mmCIF file of C-alpha atoms and ligand atoms in Angstrom:
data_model
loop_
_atom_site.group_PDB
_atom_site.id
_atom_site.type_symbol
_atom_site.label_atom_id
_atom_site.label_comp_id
_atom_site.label_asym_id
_atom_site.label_seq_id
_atom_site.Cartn_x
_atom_site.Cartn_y
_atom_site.Cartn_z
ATOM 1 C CA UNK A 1 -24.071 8.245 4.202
ATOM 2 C CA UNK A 2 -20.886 8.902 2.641
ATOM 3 C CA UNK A 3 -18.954 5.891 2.262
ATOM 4 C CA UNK A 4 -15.467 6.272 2.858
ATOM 5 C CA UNK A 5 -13.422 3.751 1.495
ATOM 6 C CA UNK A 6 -10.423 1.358 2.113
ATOM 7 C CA UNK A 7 -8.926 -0.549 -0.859
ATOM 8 C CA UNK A 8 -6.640 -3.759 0.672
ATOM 9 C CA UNK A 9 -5.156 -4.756 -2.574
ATOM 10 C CA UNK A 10 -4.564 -2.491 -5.271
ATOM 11 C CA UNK A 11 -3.976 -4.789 -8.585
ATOM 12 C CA UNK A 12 -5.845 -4.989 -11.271
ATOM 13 C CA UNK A 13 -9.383 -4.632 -10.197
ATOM 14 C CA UNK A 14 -8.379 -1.949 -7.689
ATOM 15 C CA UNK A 15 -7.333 -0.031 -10.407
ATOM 16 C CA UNK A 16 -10.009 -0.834 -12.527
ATOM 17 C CA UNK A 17 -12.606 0.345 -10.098
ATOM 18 C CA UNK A 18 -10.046 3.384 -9.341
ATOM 19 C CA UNK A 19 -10.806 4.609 -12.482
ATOM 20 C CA UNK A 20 -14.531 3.925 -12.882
ATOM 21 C CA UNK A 21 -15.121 6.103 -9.857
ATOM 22 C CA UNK A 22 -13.101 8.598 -11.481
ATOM 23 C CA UNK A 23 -14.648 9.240 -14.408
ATOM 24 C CA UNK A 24 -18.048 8.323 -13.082
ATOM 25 C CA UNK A 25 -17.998 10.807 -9.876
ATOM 26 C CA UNK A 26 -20.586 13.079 -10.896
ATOM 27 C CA UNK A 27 -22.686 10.134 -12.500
ATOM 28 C CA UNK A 28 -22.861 8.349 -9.521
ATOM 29 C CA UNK A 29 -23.188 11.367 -7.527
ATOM 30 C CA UNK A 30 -26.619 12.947 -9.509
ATOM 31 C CA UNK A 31 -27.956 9.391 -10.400
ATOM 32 C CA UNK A 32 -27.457 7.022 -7.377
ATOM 33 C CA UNK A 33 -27.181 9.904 -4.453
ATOM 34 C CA UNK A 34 -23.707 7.808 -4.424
ATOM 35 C CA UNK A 35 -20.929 10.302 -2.517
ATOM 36 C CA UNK A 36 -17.696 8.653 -1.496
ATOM 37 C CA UNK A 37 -13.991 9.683 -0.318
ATOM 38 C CA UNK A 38 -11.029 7.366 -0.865
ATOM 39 C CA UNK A 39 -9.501 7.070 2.533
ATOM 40 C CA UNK A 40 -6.723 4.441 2.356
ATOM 41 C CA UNK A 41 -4.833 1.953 0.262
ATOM 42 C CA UNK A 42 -2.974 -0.770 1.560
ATOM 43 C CA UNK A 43 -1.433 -3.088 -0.934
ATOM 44 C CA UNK A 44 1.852 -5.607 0.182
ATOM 45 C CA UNK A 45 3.424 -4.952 -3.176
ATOM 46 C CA UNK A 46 3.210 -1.156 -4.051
ATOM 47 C CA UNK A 47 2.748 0.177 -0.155
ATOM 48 C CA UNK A 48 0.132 2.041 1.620
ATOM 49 C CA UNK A 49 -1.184 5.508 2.266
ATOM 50 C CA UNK A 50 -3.996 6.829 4.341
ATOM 51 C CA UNK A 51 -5.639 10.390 4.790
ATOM 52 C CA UNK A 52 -8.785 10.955 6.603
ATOM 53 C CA UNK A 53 -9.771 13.446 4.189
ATOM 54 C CA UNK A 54 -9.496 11.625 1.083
ATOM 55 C CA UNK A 55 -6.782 10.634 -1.404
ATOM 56 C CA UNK A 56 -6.407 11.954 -5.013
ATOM 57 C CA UNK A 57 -7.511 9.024 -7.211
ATOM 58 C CA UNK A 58 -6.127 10.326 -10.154
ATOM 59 C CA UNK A 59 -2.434 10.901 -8.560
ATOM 60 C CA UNK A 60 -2.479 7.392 -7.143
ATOM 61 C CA UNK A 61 -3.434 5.561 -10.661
ATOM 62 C CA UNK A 62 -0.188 7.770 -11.985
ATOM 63 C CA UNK A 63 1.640 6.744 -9.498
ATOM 64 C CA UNK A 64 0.680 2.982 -10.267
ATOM 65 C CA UNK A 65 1.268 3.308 -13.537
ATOM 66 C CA UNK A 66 4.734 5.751 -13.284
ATOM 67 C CA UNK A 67 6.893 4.053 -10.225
ATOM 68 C CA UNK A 68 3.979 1.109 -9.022
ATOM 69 C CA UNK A 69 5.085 2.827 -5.427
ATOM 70 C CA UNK A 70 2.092 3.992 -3.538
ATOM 71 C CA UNK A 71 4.069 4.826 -0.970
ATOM 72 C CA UNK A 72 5.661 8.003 -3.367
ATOM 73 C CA UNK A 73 1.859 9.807 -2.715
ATOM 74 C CA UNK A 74 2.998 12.944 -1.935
ATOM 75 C CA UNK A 75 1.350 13.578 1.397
ATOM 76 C CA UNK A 76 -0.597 11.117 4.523
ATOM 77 C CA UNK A 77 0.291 8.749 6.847
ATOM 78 C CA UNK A 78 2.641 5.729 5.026
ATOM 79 C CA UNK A 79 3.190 2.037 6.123
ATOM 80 C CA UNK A 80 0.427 0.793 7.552
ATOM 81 C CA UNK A 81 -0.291 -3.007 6.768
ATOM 82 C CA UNK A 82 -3.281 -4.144 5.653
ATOM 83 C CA UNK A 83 -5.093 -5.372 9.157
ATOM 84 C CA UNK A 84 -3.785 -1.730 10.760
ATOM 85 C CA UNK A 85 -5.731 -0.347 7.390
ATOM 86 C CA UNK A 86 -8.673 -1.931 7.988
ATOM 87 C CA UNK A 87 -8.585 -1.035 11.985
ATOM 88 C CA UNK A 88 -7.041 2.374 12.406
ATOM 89 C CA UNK A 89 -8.457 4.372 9.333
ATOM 90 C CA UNK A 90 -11.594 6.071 9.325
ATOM 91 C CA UNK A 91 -13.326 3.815 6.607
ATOM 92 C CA UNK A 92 -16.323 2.671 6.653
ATOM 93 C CA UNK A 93 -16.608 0.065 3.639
ATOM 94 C CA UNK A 94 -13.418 -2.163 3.063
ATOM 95 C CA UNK A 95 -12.394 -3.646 -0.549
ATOM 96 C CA UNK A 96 -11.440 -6.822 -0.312
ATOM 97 C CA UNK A 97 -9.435 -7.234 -3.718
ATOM 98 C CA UNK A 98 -6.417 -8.910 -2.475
ATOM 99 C CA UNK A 99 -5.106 -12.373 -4.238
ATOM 100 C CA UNK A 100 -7.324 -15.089 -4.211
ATOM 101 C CA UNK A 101 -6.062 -18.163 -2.097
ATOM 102 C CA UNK A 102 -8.620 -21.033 -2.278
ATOM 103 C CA UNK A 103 -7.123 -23.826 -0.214
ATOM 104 C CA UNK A 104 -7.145 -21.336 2.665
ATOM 105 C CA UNK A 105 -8.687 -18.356 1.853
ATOM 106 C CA UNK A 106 -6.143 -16.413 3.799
ATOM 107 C CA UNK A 107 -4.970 -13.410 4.271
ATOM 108 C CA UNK A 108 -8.658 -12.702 2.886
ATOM 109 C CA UNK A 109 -10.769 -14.386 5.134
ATOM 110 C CA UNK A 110 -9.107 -12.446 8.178
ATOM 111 C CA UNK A 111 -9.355 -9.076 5.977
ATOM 112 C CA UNK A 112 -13.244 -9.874 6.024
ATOM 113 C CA UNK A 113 -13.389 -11.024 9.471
ATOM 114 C CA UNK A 114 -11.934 -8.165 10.982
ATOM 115 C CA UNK A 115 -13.525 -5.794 8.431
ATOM 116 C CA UNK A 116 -16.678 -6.889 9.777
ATOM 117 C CA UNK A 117 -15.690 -7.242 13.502
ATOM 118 C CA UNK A 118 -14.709 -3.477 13.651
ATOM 119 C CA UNK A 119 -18.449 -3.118 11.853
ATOM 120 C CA UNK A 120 -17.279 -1.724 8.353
ATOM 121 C CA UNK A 121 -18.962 -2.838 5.425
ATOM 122 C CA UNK A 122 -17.002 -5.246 2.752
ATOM 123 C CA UNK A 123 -17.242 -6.071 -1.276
ATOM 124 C CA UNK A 124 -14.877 -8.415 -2.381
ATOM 125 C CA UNK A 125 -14.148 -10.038 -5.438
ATOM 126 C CA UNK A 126 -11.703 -12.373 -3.870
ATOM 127 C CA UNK A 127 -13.075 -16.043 -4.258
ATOM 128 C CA UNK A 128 -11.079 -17.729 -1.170
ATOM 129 C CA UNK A 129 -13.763 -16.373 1.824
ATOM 130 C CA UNK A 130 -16.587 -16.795 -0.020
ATOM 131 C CA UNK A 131 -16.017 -20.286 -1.771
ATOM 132 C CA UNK A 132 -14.648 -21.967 1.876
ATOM 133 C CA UNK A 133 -17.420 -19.692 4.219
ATOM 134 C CA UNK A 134 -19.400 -17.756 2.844
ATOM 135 C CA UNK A 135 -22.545 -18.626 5.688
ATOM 136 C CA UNK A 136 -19.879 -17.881 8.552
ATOM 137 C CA UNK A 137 -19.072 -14.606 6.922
ATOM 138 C CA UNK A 138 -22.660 -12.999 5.986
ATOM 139 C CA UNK A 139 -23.874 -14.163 10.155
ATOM 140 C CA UNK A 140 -20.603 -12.205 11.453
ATOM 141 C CA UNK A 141 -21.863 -9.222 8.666
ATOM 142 C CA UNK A 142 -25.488 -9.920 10.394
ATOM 143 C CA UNK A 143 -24.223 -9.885 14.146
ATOM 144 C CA UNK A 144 -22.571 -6.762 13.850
ATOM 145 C CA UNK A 145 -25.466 -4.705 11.420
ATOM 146 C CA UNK A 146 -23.188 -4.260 8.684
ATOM 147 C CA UNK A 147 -23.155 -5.759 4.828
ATOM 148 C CA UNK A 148 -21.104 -8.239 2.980
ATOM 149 C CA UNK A 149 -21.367 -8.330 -0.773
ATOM 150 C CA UNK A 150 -19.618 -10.450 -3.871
ATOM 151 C CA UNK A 151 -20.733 -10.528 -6.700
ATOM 152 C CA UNK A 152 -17.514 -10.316 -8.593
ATOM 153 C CA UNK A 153 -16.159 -13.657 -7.903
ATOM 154 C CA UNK A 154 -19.109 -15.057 -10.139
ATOM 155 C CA UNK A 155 -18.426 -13.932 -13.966
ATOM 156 C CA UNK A 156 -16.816 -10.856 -12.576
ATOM 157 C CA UNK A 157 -19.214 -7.373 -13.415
ATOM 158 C CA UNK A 158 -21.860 -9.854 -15.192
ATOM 159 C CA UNK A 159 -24.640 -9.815 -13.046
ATOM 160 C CA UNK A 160 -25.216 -13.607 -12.536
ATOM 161 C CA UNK A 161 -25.398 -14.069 -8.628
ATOM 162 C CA UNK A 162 -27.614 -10.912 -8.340
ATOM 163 C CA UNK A 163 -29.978 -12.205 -11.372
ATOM 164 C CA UNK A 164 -29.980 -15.815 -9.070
ATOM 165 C CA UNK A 165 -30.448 -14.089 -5.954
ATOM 166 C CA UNK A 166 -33.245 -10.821 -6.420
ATOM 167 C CA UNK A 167 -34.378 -11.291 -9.945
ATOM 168 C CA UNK A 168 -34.913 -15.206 -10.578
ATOM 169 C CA UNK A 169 -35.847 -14.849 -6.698
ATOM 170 C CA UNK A 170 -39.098 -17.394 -5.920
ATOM 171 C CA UNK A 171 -38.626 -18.398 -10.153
ATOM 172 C CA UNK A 172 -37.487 -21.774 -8.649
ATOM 173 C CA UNK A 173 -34.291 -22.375 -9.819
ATOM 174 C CA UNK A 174 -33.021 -26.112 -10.628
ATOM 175 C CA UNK A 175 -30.126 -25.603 -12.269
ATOM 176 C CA UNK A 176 -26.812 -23.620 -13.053
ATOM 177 C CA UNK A 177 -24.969 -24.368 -16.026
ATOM 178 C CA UNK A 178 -22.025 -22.608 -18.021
ATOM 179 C CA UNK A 179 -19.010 -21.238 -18.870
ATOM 180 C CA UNK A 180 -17.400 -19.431 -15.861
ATOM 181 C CA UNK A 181 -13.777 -19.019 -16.056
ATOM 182 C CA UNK A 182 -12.376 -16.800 -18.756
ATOM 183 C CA UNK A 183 -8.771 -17.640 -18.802
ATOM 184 C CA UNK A 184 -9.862 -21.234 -19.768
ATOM 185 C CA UNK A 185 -12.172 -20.331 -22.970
ATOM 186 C CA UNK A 186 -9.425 -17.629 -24.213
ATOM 187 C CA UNK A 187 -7.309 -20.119 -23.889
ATOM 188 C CA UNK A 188 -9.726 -23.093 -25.774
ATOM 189 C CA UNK A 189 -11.085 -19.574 -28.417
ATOM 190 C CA UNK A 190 -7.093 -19.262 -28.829
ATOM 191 C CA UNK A 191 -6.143 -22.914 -29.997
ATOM 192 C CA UNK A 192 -8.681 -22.831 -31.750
ATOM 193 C CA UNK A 193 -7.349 -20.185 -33.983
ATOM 194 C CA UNK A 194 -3.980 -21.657 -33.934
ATOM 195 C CA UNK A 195 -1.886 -20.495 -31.330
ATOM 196 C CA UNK A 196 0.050 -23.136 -29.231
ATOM 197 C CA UNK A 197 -1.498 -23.722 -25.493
ATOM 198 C CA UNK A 198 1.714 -22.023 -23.782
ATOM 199 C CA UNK A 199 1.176 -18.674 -25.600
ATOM 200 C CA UNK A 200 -2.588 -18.828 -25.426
ATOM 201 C CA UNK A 201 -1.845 -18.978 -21.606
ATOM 202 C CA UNK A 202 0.695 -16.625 -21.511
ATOM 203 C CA UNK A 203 -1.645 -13.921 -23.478
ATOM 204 C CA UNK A 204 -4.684 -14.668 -21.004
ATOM 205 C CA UNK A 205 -2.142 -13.395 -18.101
ATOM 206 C CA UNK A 206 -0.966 -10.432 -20.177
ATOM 207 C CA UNK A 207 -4.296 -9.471 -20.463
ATOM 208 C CA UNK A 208 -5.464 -9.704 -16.769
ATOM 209 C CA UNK A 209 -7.662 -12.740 -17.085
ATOM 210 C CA UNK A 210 -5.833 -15.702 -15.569
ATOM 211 C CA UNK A 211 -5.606 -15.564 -11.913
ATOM 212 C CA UNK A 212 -1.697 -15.624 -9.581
ATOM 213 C CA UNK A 213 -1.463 -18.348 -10.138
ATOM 214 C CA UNK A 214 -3.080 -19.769 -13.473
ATOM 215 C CA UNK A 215 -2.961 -22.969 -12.343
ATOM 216 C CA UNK A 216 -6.171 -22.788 -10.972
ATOM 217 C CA UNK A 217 -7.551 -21.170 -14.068
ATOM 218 C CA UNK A 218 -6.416 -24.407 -16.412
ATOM 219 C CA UNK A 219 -6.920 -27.027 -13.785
ATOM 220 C CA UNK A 220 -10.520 -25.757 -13.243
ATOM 221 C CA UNK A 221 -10.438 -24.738 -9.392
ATOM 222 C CA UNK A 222 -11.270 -21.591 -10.463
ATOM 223 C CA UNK A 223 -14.705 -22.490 -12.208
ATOM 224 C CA UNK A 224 -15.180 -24.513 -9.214
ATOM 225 C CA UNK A 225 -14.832 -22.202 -6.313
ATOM 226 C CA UNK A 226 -17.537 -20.235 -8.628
ATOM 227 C CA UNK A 227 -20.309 -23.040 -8.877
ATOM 228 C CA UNK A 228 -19.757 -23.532 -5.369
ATOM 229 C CA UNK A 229 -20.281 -19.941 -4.126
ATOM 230 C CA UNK A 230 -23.419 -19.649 -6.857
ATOM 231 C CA UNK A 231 -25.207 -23.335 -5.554
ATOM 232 C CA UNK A 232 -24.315 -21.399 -1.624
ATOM 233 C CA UNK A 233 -25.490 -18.374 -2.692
ATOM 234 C CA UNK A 234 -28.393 -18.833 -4.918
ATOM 235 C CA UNK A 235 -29.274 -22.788 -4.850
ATOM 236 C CA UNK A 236 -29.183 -22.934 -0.425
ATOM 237 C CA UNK A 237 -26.795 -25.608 -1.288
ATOM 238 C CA UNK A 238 -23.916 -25.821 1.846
ATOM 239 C CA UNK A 239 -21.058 -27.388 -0.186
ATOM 240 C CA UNK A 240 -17.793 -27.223 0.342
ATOM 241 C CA UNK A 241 -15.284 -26.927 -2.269
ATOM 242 C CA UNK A 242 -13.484 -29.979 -2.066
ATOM 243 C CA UNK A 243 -16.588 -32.129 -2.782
ATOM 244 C CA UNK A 244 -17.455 -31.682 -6.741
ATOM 245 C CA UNK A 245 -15.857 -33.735 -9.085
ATOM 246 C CA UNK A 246 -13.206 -31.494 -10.708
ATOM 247 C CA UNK A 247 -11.405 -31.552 -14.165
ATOM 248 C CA UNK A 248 -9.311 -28.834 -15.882
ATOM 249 C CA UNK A 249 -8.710 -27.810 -19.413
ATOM 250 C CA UNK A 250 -4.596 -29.374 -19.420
ATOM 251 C CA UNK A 251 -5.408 -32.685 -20.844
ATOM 252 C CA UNK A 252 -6.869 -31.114 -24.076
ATOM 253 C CA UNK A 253 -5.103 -30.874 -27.414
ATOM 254 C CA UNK A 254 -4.789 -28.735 -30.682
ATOM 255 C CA UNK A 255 -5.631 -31.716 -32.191
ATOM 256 C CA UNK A 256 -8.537 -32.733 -30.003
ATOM 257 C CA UNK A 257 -9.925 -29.180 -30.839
ATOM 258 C CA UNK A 258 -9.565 -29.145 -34.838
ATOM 259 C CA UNK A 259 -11.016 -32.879 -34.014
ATOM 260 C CA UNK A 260 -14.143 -32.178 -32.090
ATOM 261 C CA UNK A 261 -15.034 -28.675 -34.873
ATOM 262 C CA UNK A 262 -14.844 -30.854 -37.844
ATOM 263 C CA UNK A 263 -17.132 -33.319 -36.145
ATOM 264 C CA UNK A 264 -18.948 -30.510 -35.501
ATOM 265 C CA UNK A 265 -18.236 -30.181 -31.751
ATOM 266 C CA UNK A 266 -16.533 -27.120 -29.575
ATOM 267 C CA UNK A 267 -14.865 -28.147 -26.345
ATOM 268 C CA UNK A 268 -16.200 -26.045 -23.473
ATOM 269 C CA UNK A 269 -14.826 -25.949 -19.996
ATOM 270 C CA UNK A 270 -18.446 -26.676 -18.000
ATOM 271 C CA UNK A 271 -19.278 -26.004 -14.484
ATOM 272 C CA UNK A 272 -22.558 -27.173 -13.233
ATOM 273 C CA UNK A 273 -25.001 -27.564 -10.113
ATOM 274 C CA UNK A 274 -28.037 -29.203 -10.239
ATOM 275 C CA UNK A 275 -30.761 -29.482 -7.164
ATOM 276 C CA UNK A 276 -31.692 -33.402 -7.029
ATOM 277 C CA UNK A 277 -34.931 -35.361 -6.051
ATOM 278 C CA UNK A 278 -33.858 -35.676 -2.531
ATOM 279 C CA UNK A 279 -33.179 -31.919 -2.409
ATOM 280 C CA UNK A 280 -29.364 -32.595 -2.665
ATOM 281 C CA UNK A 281 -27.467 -30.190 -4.581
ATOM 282 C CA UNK A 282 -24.845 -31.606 -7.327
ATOM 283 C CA UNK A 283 -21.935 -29.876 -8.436
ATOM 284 C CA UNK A 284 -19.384 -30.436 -11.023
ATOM 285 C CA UNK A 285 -16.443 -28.607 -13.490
ATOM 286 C CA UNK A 286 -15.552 -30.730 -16.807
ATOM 287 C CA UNK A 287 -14.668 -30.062 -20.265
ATOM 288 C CA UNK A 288 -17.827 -30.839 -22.287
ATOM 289 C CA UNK A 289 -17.936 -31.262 -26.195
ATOM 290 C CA UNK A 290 -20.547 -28.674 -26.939
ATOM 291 C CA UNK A 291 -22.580 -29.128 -30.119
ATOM 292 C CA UNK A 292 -21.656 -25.866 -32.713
ATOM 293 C CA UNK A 293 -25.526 -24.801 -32.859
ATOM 294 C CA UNK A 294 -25.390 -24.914 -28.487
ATOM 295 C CA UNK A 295 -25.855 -21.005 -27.908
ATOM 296 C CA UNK A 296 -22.508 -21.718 -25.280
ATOM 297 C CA UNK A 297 -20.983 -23.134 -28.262
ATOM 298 C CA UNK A 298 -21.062 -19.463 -29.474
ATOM 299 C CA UNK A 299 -19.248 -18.312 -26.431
ATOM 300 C CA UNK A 300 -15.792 -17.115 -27.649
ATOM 301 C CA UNK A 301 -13.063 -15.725 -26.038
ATOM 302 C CA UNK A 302 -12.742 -14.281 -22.137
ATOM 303 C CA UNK A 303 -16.647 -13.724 -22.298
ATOM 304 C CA UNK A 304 -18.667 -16.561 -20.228
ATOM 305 C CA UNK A 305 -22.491 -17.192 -19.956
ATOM 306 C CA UNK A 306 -24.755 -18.602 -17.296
ATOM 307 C CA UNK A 307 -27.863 -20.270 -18.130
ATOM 308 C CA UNK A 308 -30.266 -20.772 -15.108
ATOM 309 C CA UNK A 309 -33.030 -23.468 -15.294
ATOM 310 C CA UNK A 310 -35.783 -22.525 -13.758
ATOM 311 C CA UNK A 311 -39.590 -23.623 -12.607
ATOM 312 C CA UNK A 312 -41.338 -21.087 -14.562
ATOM 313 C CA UNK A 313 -39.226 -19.468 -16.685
ATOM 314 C CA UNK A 314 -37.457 -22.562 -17.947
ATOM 315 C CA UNK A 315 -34.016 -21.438 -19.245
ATOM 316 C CA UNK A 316 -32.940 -17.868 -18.874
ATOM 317 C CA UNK A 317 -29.158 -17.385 -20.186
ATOM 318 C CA UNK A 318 -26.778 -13.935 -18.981
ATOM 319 C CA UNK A 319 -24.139 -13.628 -21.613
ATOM 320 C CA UNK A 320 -21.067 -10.936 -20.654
ATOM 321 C CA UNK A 321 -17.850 -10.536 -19.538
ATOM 322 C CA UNK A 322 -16.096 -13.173 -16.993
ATOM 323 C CA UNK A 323 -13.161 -11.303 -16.081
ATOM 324 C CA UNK A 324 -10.704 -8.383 -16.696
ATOM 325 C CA UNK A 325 -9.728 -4.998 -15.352
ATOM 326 C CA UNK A 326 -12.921 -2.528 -15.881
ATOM 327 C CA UNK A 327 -15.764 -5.676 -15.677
ATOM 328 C CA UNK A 328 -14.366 -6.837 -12.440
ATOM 329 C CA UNK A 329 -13.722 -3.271 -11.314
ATOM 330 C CA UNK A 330 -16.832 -2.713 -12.042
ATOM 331 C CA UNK A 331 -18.755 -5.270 -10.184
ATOM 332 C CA UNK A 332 -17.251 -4.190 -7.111
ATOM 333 C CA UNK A 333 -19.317 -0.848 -8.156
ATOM 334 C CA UNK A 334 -22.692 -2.649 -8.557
ATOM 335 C CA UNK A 335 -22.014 -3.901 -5.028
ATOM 336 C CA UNK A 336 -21.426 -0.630 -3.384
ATOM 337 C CA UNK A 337 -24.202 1.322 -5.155
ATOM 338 C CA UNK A 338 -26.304 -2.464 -3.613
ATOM 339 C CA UNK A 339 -25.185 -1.212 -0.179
ATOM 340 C CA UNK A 340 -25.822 2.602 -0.513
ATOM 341 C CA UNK A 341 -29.251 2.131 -1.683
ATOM 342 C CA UNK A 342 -29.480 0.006 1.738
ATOM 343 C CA UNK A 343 -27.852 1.728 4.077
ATOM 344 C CA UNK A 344 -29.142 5.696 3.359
HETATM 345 N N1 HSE B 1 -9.105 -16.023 -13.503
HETATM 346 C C1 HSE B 1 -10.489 -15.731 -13.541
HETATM 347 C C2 HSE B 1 -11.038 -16.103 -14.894
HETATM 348 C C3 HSE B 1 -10.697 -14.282 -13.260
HETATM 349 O O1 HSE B 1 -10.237 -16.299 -15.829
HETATM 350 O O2 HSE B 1 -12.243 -16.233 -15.054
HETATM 351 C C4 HSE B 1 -12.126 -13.910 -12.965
HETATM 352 O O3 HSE B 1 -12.615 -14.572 -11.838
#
């Protein structure tokens, strides 16, 4: 099959998967029997174009980065919104990289809906559908024979759903434990160094990490729309986001920082999920005081870590990026290349 593909959203990851598929087209062509066509882009800020026949992925990144006006593509049909996109083109697998909303999920969750409605196939990264429905989303991907996949919104390109879900698959899997929001542990690595909590913020947006709206990086809804999708996904837990106890980074000093290393301590923003007795699953996101020999003590900077707890493997750890342009481009990647393999 050759996928052709719709991107709603064209920010950051867009981009950052824009450019993987450009310089990996022959790669993925020879080595995963992976052909594709960019059909469409529909983004509210920077416009939309659409040709049947494919769109120049290299012109549209210079656009981007020249005038940020998609609409300035020299040739194909302009203006089409986003649901009109996902409709009236000739796609067949939709990229669901809008912003992430997680009190409502929207306009995502009606993306995904109707993605899956007109019997297209969708990857998203975006966090809102997945953390507030994810079971409601893969039976409408189900009823109408076509796939769903997201592993970016978990540690972005860093395999850690997919390593829950097909490789620690029957392993019997307890526990979840780590460090899942980037923006939070720049922010801690940062102050840490010596750089004031405003600037360590401001620097994790600069540098793609912190989400719209960043208070949902530092308050830690973030980190817990993530254990919530991973206990969904991988622990057949059926939580909803609003029931884990939730704490944020805010309340933490510089002082409570150069306090906790010379008592030989590292605050850690910690989200957990833990399957109980009574076959209950547990969630929670708080600031932990990690001792300095902990391997997620060692965790520095936008990279997070995982560590699964498992029956017979006991403890097995996946250590990599958590977010930014070309990891969370890329993980929408892994998920296509997941659906090609399926689908051929
Ligand atoms: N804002 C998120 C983070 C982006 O900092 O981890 C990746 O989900």
């Amino acid at each position: 099959m050759e996928f052709n593909i719709a991107f709603i959203g064209f920010g950051i990851v867009g981009q950052g998967l824009a450019e993987i598929l450009l310089e990996q087209e022959n790669e993925l062509k020879e080595n995963h029997n992976f052909e594709y066509k960019v059909v469409a882009i529909s983004d509210t800020m920077k416009g939309s174009v659409y040709d049947e026949n494919g769109l120049d992925i290299k012109k549209l990144l210079d656009l981007v980065n020249s005038t940020g006006k998609i609409e300035e593509y020299p040739s194909g049909i302009k203006g089409w919104d986003s649901l009109k996109t996902i409709t009236d083109t000739n796609s067949n697998i939709i990229l669901e990289l809008a912003w992430t909303d997680l009190k409502t999920g929207e306009p995502a969750i009606t993306h995904v809906k109707t993605a899956l409605k007109n019997k297209k196939h969708v990857v998203m990264t975006n966090k809102g559908p997945i953390a507030l429905m994810v079971r409601k989303l893969l039976d409408i991907a189900k009823e109408n024979g076509v796939e769903m996949r997201y592993e970016g919104t978990v540690l972005s390109g860093t395999p850690a759903l997919n390593l829950g879900l097909y490789n620690l698959a029957g392993a019997g899997i307890t526990k979840a434990k780590g460090i899942v929001n980037g923006t939070t542990n720049y922010i801690l690595t940062e102050m840490e160094k010596g750089l004031g909590y405003d600037e360590a913020l401001e620097q994790a947006k600069e540098l793609g990490y912190a989400e719209q709206d960043p208070t949902a990086d530092v308050e830690g809804y973030d980190a817990l729309g993530k254990i919530v999708i991973l206990a969904n996904t991988v622990m057949g837990a059926n939580l909803s986001k609003d029931e884990p106890p939730c704490e944020g980074i805010t309340k933490i000093t510089s002082e409570d920082i150069k306090k906790a290393k010379e008592e030989g301590y590292r605050w850690k923003l910690i989200a957990g999920a833990e399957i109980k007795e009574d076959g209950s699953v547990k969630a929670y996101v708080k600031p932990e005081k990690i001792p300095l020999d902990h391997p997620l003590a060692s965790i520095m900077g936008p990279i997070n870590a995982l560590t699964y707890t498992t029956k017979y493997l006991g403890d097995v750890t996946i250590v990599g990026p958590g977010a930014g342009k070309l990891p969370t481009g890329y993980s929408v990647l892994t998920d296509i290349l997941d659906i090609n393999r399926l689908v051929k």
